[in-house]
Amino acid sequence: MPPRKGSPAELLLKKVEAAYRNVNSYEDEGFIKRVISDEKSETVLKKSSFKNLFSRPNRFYSEERWIGEDGTEVVIAMWFDGKGFFHFWDTGEKHFFELAGPGRGGISNQTYIMLTNPTDNMSL
């Protein structure tokens, strides 16, 4: 649902849009806190960090990191290099999946490339 016309939310969105409309690149990062209630009504607080990078005309990188239940760091990243969309999920094995294309279902076209860092092929 869009914000109400003239509301503080709409004014904030317009300021953000104006600020980013003509920039050549940007980088932002921060923290996310989620409060999740499960079927037993137990509340769990999940914390993660995120980073976003953008460079005109069409290069974008986004990642999220958190500590998994087993105590290891989990990293999910996705990026568009101007030609293709890529996804990286650190599950202990270093893989990324080249997606079939915009608007298509499924995870990948079965192209797997071994990486040690999802940003190795992504320099802004």
Coordinates of C-alpha atoms in Angstrom, one line a residue:
M1 CA 0.0 0.0 0.0
P2 CA 1.5 3.4 -0.9
P3 CA 1.9 6.0 1.8
R4 CA -0.9 8.5 2.3
K5 CA -0.5 11.6 0.2
G6 CA 1.3 14.3 2.2
S7 CA 2.1 11.9 5.0
P8 CA 5.5 11.9 6.7
A9 CA 6.3 8.6 5.0
E10 CA 5.5 10.0 1.5
L11 CA 7.7 13.0 2.2
L12 CA 10.5 10.8 3.4
L13 CA 10.3 8.6 0.3
K14 CA 10.4 11.7 -2.0
K15 CA 13.5 13.0 -0.2
V16 CA 15.2 9.6 -0.6
E17 CA 14.3 9.4 -4.2
A18 CA 15.5 12.9 -4.9
A19 CA 18.8 12.2 -3.1
Y20 CA 19.6 9.0 -5.0
R21 CA 18.1 10.0 -8.5
N22 CA 21.3 11.5 -9.9
V23 CA 24.1 9.9 -8.0
N24 CA 26.7 7.9 -9.9
S25 CA 27.2 5.3 -7.1
Y26 CA 26.3 4.7 -3.5
E27 CA 27.1 2.4 -0.6
D28 CA 25.2 1.8 2.5
E29 CA 25.3 -0.7 5.4
G30 CA 23.6 -1.3 8.7
F31 CA 21.9 -3.8 10.9
I32 CA 18.6 -5.6 10.8
K33 CA 16.8 -6.8 13.9
R34 CA 13.8 -9.1 13.4
V35 CA 11.4 -10.3 16.0
I36 CA 10.0 -13.6 15.0
S37 CA 7.2 -15.5 16.8
D38 CA 7.0 -19.2 16.1
E39 CA 4.0 -21.6 16.3
K40 CA 4.6 -22.0 20.0
S41 CA 4.3 -18.2 20.5
E42 CA 8.0 -18.1 21.4
T43 CA 9.7 -14.9 20.4
V44 CA 13.1 -15.0 18.9
L45 CA 15.3 -12.0 18.1
K46 CA 17.4 -12.4 14.9
K47 CA 20.2 -9.9 14.2
S48 CA 22.0 -9.5 10.9
S49 CA 24.1 -6.9 9.1
F50 CA 23.6 -5.8 5.5
K51 CA 25.6 -4.0 2.8
N52 CA 24.3 -2.5 -0.5
L53 CA 26.5 -1.1 -3.4
F54 CA 25.3 0.5 -6.6
S55 CA 27.1 1.9 -9.6
R56 CA 25.5 3.4 -12.7
P57 CA 24.3 2.4 -15.1
N58 CA 23.2 -1.0 -13.8
R59 CA 25.6 -2.7 -11.3
F60 CA 24.3 -3.7 -8.0
Y61 CA 25.5 -5.8 -5.0
S62 CA 23.6 -6.7 -1.8
E63 CA 24.6 -9.0 1.0
E64 CA 23.3 -10.0 4.4
R65 CA 25.3 -11.7 7.2
W66 CA 24.3 -13.4 10.4
I67 CA 25.4 -16.0 12.9
G68 CA 23.5 -19.3 12.3
E69 CA 22.2 -21.7 14.9
D70 CA 25.4 -23.7 14.8
G71 CA 27.5 -20.6 15.6
T72 CA 29.0 -20.1 12.1
E73 CA 28.6 -17.0 9.9
V74 CA 26.0 -17.2 7.1
V75 CA 26.4 -15.0 4.1
I76 CA 23.8 -14.4 1.4
A77 CA 24.7 -12.1 -1.5
M78 CA 23.2 -11.2 -4.8
W79 CA 24.4 -8.9 -7.6
F80 CA 23.9 -7.8 -11.1
D81 CA 27.0 -7.1 -13.1
G82 CA 25.3 -5.4 -16.0
K83 CA 24.9 -8.6 -17.9
G84 CA 23.6 -11.3 -15.5
F85 CA 22.2 -11.7 -12.1
F86 CA 24.1 -13.8 -9.5
H87 CA 23.4 -15.3 -6.1
F88 CA 25.8 -16.5 -3.4
W89 CA 24.9 -18.4 -0.3
D90 CA 27.7 -19.5 2.0
T91 CA 26.6 -22.8 3.3
G92 CA 30.1 -24.1 4.0
E93 CA 30.8 -24.7 0.3
K94 CA 31.5 -21.7 -1.9
H95 CA 29.1 -21.6 -4.8
F96 CA 27.1 -19.0 -6.6
F97 CA 24.3 -19.7 -9.1
E98 CA 23.8 -17.8 -12.3
L99 CA 20.0 -17.3 -12.6
A100 CA 18.1 -18.2 -15.7
G101 CA 17.0 -14.6 -16.2
P102 CA 14.7 -11.9 -15.0
G103 CA 11.2 -13.1 -14.3
R104 CA 12.0 -16.8 -14.7
G105 CA 11.3 -19.3 -12.0
G106 CA 13.8 -21.7 -10.5
I107 CA 17.2 -21.2 -8.9
S108 CA 19.7 -21.5 -11.8
N109 CA 20.5 -22.7 -15.2
Q110 CA 22.9 -25.1 -13.4
T111 CA 26.0 -23.0 -13.9
Y112 CA 28.1 -23.3 -10.8
I113 CA 31.3 -21.4 -10.2
M114 CA 33.5 -21.9 -7.2
L115 CA 34.4 -18.7 -5.3
T116 CA 36.1 -17.9 -2.0
N117 CA 34.4 -14.5 -1.8
P118 CA 31.2 -13.4 -3.6
T119 CA 32.7 -10.0 -4.4
D120 CA 35.8 -11.5 -6.3
N121 CA 34.1 -10.8 -9.7
M122 CA 32.3 -7.6 -8.6
S123 CA 34.3 -4.4 -8.4
L124 CA 32.4 -1.2 -8.3

